[in-house]
């Protein structure tokens, strides 16, 4: 069976007793607070019980303090704070270790991952997919040089690696609990998360 099939083999409906969102944050200040509030509204409309795990990756501005203050009025919000900046991959890794949900959303804190896509990813998870990743339709927002490197990265990867890395997909995705558990077992310290999401297998679906 094709690992990246677009329809589930058996139609089943899953529901999340708890849904988690992992949000890496670095020097986003007020934008992160606005984003987390918008994310909470989006999740509340989608599922009865959720948690938001914000991982402050050693921000040098007031990001951590602002998120902490928001937590006073948003009980679903949990904050992990790094001692220094370790990079997004490590922030996501920490978030995945602390997430307890049956399904876990990974999403940037700067509104670049559209919130209106989240319910679509979630419906795919409910239908039985395990690793539902958002795919960029185009890279019009990026420079020509960025587009050149992105296109050639996926082409090079395709010819060198045995796993099929979906082109133009990033961290924006929902992972089923079993995928999160599998990723959490991996010992890699220097992580390329996009590679690991694909490497662990399971039933994937692009949106
Ligand atoms: N981020 C992070 N650590 C970093 C850099 C970024 O946690 O060292 C967060 C950032 O706040 C954002 C996400 O990771 O939520 C993506 O970062 P950025 O917007 O810089 O990346 P891009 O949009 O270029 O992919
Ligand atoms: Mg960004």
CSV table of C-alpha atoms and ligand atoms in Angstrom, one decimal:
chain,number,residue,atom,x,y,z
A,1,UNK,CA,0.0,0.0,0.0
A,2,UNK,CA,1.2,3.5,-0.8
A,3,UNK,CA,2.3,5.1,2.4
A,4,UNK,CA,1.1,8.5,1.3
A,5,UNK,CA,-2.3,7.4,0.2
A,6,UNK,CA,-4.9,10.2,0.0
A,7,UNK,CA,-7.9,8.2,1.3
A,8,UNK,CA,-8.1,6.0,4.4
A,9,UNK,CA,-8.3,2.3,3.7
A,10,UNK,CA,-11.1,1.8,6.2
A,11,UNK,CA,-13.5,4.6,7.2
A,12,UNK,CA,-13.3,5.0,11.0
A,13,UNK,CA,-14.0,7.9,13.2
A,14,UNK,CA,-11.6,8.8,16.0
A,15,UNK,CA,-12.3,11.4,18.7
A,16,UNK,CA,-9.7,13.0,21.0
A,17,UNK,CA,-10.2,12.8,24.7
A,18,UNK,CA,-7.4,15.3,24.8
A,19,UNK,CA,-5.9,17.3,21.8
A,20,UNK,CA,-2.5,18.9,22.1
A,21,UNK,CA,-0.9,21.8,20.3
A,22,UNK,CA,2.8,22.3,20.3
A,23,UNK,CA,3.9,25.9,19.5
A,24,UNK,CA,7.6,26.8,19.3
A,25,UNK,CA,8.2,30.5,20.1
A,26,UNK,CA,11.2,32.7,19.7
A,27,UNK,CA,11.2,36.5,20.1
A,28,UNK,CA,7.6,36.8,19.0
A,29,UNK,CA,6.5,39.0,21.9
A,30,UNK,CA,2.9,40.3,21.5
A,31,UNK,CA,2.4,38.3,18.2
A,32,UNK,CA,2.8,35.0,20.1
A,33,UNK,CA,0.1,36.1,22.6
A,34,UNK,CA,-2.2,37.1,19.9
A,35,UNK,CA,-1.5,33.8,18.1
A,36,UNK,CA,-2.1,31.6,21.1
A,37,UNK,CA,-5.4,33.3,21.8
A,38,UNK,CA,-6.5,32.8,18.2
A,39,UNK,CA,-5.3,29.2,18.4
A,40,UNK,CA,-7.3,28.6,21.6
A,41,UNK,CA,-10.4,29.9,19.9
A,42,UNK,CA,-9.8,27.7,16.9
A,43,UNK,CA,-9.3,24.5,19.1
A,44,UNK,CA,-12.2,25.3,21.4
A,45,UNK,CA,-14.6,25.3,18.3
A,46,UNK,CA,-13.1,22.0,17.2
A,47,UNK,CA,-12.7,19.8,20.3
A,48,UNK,CA,-13.9,19.8,23.9
A,49,UNK,CA,-10.6,19.2,25.7
A,50,UNK,CA,-7.3,20.6,24.6
A,51,UNK,CA,-3.9,21.8,25.8
A,52,UNK,CA,-1.5,24.3,24.2
A,53,UNK,CA,2.2,23.7,25.0
A,54,UNK,CA,4.1,26.8,24.2
A,55,UNK,CA,7.9,26.2,24.1
A,56,UNK,CA,9.8,29.4,24.6
A,57,UNK,CA,13.1,28.8,22.9
A,58,UNK,CA,15.2,31.2,25.0
A,59,UNK,CA,13.6,34.4,23.8
A,60,UNK,CA,15.6,37.6,24.6
A,61,UNK,CA,12.5,39.8,24.6
A,62,UNK,CA,9.4,39.7,26.7
A,63,UNK,CA,7.8,36.7,25.0
A,64,UNK,CA,8.0,34.3,28.0
A,65,UNK,CA,6.6,36.8,30.4
A,66,UNK,CA,3.7,37.6,28.1
A,67,UNK,CA,2.9,34.0,27.6
A,68,UNK,CA,3.1,33.4,31.3
A,69,UNK,CA,0.7,36.2,31.9
A,70,UNK,CA,-1.7,34.8,29.3
A,71,UNK,CA,-1.6,31.5,31.2
A,72,UNK,CA,-3.3,33.1,34.1
A,73,UNK,CA,-6.5,33.5,32.1
A,74,UNK,CA,-6.1,30.5,29.8
A,75,UNK,CA,-5.8,27.3,31.9
A,76,UNK,CA,-5.2,25.1,28.8
A,77,UNK,CA,-1.9,26.9,28.2
A,78,UNK,CA,1.4,25.4,29.5
A,79,UNK,CA,4.7,27.1,29.1
A,80,UNK,CA,8.1,25.4,28.7
A,81,UNK,CA,11.1,27.8,28.9
A,82,UNK,CA,14.5,27.0,27.6
A,83,UNK,CA,17.6,28.4,29.3
A,84,UNK,CA,18.9,29.7,25.9
A,85,UNK,CA,18.0,29.5,22.2
A,86,UNK,CA,18.4,25.9,21.1
A,87,UNK,CA,16.5,26.2,17.7
A,88,UNK,CA,13.1,25.2,16.5
A,89,UNK,CA,13.8,21.5,16.1
A,90,UNK,CA,14.7,21.2,19.8
A,91,UNK,CA,11.7,23.3,20.9
A,92,UNK,CA,9.3,21.0,18.9
A,93,UNK,CA,11.1,17.9,20.4
A,94,UNK,CA,10.5,19.2,23.9
A,95,UNK,CA,6.9,20.0,23.1
A,96,UNK,CA,6.3,16.5,21.7
A,97,UNK,CA,7.7,15.0,24.9
A,98,UNK,CA,5.3,17.0,27.1
A,99,UNK,CA,2.2,16.7,25.0
A,100,UNK,CA,-0.4,14.2,26.4
A,101,UNK,CA,-3.0,14.3,23.6
A,102,UNK,CA,-4.4,11.5,21.5
A,103,UNK,CA,-3.5,13.8,18.6
A,104,UNK,CA,-0.8,16.5,18.5
A,105,UNK,CA,-0.8,19.6,16.3
A,106,UNK,CA,2.6,21.3,15.6
A,107,UNK,CA,2.2,24.9,14.5
A,108,UNK,CA,4.4,28.1,14.2
A,109,UNK,CA,3.6,31.0,16.5
A,110,UNK,CA,3.7,33.8,13.9
A,111,UNK,CA,0.5,33.2,12.0
A,112,UNK,CA,2.4,31.8,9.0
A,113,UNK,CA,0.6,28.5,9.3
A,114,UNK,CA,-3.1,29.3,8.6
A,115,UNK,CA,-5.4,28.5,11.4
A,116,UNK,CA,-8.3,27.7,9.0
A,117,UNK,CA,-6.3,24.6,7.9
A,118,UNK,CA,-6.3,23.1,11.4
A,119,UNK,CA,-9.9,21.7,11.4
A,120,UNK,CA,-9.1,20.2,8.0
A,121,UNK,CA,-6.0,18.4,9.4
A,122,UNK,CA,-8.1,17.3,12.4
A,123,UNK,CA,-10.9,15.8,10.2
A,124,UNK,CA,-8.2,13.7,8.4
A,125,UNK,CA,-7.0,12.5,11.8
A,126,UNK,CA,-10.5,11.6,12.8
A,127,UNK,CA,-10.9,9.7,9.6
A,128,UNK,CA,-7.9,7.5,10.5
A,129,UNK,CA,-4.8,9.1,9.2
A,130,UNK,CA,-1.8,9.3,11.5
A,131,UNK,CA,0.5,12.0,10.0
A,132,UNK,CA,-1.4,14.7,8.3
A,133,UNK,CA,0.9,17.4,6.9
A,134,UNK,CA,0.1,20.7,5.3
A,135,UNK,CA,1.7,21.3,1.9
A,136,UNK,CA,2.6,24.7,0.5
A,137,UNK,CA,0.6,25.3,-2.7
A,138,UNK,CA,3.3,27.8,-3.9
A,139,UNK,CA,6.3,29.7,-2.6
A,140,UNK,CA,5.2,33.1,-3.9
A,141,UNK,CA,6.0,34.6,-0.5
A,142,UNK,CA,9.6,33.6,-0.7
A,143,UNK,CA,12.6,35.0,-2.6
A,144,UNK,CA,13.7,33.4,-5.9
A,145,UNK,CA,16.9,32.1,-4.2
A,146,UNK,CA,14.8,30.5,-1.4
A,147,UNK,CA,12.6,28.8,-4.0
A,148,UNK,CA,15.6,27.5,-5.9
A,149,UNK,CA,17.1,25.9,-2.8
A,150,UNK,CA,13.8,24.5,-1.6
A,151,UNK,CA,13.1,22.8,-5.0
A,152,UNK,CA,16.6,21.4,-5.3
A,153,UNK,CA,16.6,20.2,-1.7
A,154,UNK,CA,13.6,17.9,-2.3
A,155,UNK,CA,15.1,16.8,-5.7
A,156,UNK,CA,18.4,15.9,-4.1
A,157,UNK,CA,16.8,14.2,-1.1
A,158,UNK,CA,14.6,12.1,-3.4
A,159,UNK,CA,17.8,10.8,-5.2
A,160,UNK,CA,19.9,10.2,-2.0
A,161,UNK,CA,17.5,9.0,0.7
A,162,UNK,CA,15.5,5.8,0.8
A,163,UNK,CA,12.6,7.4,2.6
A,164,UNK,CA,10.1,9.5,0.7
A,165,UNK,CA,10.2,13.0,2.1
A,166,UNK,CA,7.0,14.8,1.0
A,167,UNK,CA,8.0,18.0,-1.0
A,168,UNK,CA,6.9,21.4,0.4
A,169,UNK,CA,5.6,20.1,3.7
A,170,UNK,CA,7.0,21.5,6.9
A,171,UNK,CA,6.4,21.1,10.6
A,172,UNK,CA,2.7,22.2,10.3
A,173,UNK,CA,0.9,18.9,10.9
A,174,UNK,CA,-1.1,16.7,13.2
A,175,UNK,CA,0.4,13.5,14.5
A,176,UNK,CA,-1.4,10.6,16.0
A,177,UNK,CA,-0.3,9.5,19.5
A,178,UNK,CA,1.4,6.5,18.1
A,179,UNK,CA,3.6,8.6,15.8
A,180,UNK,CA,4.5,11.0,18.7
A,181,UNK,CA,5.4,8.0,20.8
A,182,UNK,CA,7.6,6.6,18.0
A,183,UNK,CA,9.4,10.0,17.5
A,184,UNK,CA,9.9,10.3,21.2
A,185,UNK,CA,11.7,7.0,21.3
A,186,UNK,CA,14.3,8.2,18.8
A,187,UNK,CA,17.7,9.0,20.3
A,188,UNK,CA,18.8,11.6,17.7
A,189,UNK,CA,20.1,14.8,19.4
A,190,UNK,CA,20.6,16.9,16.3
A,191,UNK,CA,17.3,16.5,14.6
A,192,UNK,CA,15.9,17.2,11.2
A,193,UNK,CA,12.2,16.8,12.2
A,194,UNK,CA,10.8,16.7,8.7
A,195,UNK,CA,13.0,13.6,8.1
A,196,UNK,CA,11.9,12.0,11.3
A,197,UNK,CA,8.2,12.5,10.7
A,198,UNK,CA,8.6,10.6,7.4
A,199,UNK,CA,11.1,8.0,8.7
A,200,UNK,CA,8.8,6.6,11.5
A,201,UNK,CA,6.2,5.5,8.9
A,202,UNK,CA,2.5,5.3,9.6
A,203,UNK,CA,-0.4,6.4,7.4
A,204,UNK,CA,0.3,9.8,6.0
A,205,UNK,CA,-1.9,12.3,4.2
A,206,UNK,CA,-1.2,15.7,2.6
A,207,UNK,CA,-3.5,18.7,2.8
B,1,LIG,N1,11.4,29.5,16.4
B,1,LIG,C1,12.0,28.9,17.5
B,1,LIG,N2,13.4,28.9,17.7
B,1,LIG,C2,14.2,29.5,16.8
B,1,LIG,C3,13.6,30.1,15.7
B,1,LIG,C4,12.2,30.1,15.5
B,1,LIG,O1,11.3,28.3,18.3
B,1,LIG,O2,15.4,29.5,17.0
B,1,LIG,C5,10.0,29.5,16.2
B,1,LIG,C6,9.4,30.8,15.8
B,1,LIG,O3,9.0,31.6,16.9
B,1,LIG,C7,8.2,30.3,14.9
B,1,LIG,C8,8.7,29.0,14.3
B,1,LIG,O4,9.7,28.6,15.2
B,1,LIG,O5,7.1,30.0,15.7
B,1,LIG,C9,9.3,29.2,12.9
B,1,LIG,O6,10.3,30.2,12.9
B,1,LIG,P1,10.5,31.3,11.8
B,1,LIG,O7,9.2,32.0,11.7
B,1,LIG,O8,11.7,32.0,12.2
B,1,LIG,O9,10.8,30.3,10.6
B,1,LIG,P2,10.2,30.4,9.1
B,1,LIG,O10,8.9,31.1,9.1
B,1,LIG,O11,11.3,31.1,8.3
B,1,LIG,O12,10.1,28.9,8.7
B,2,LIG,MG1,7.8,32.3,10.3
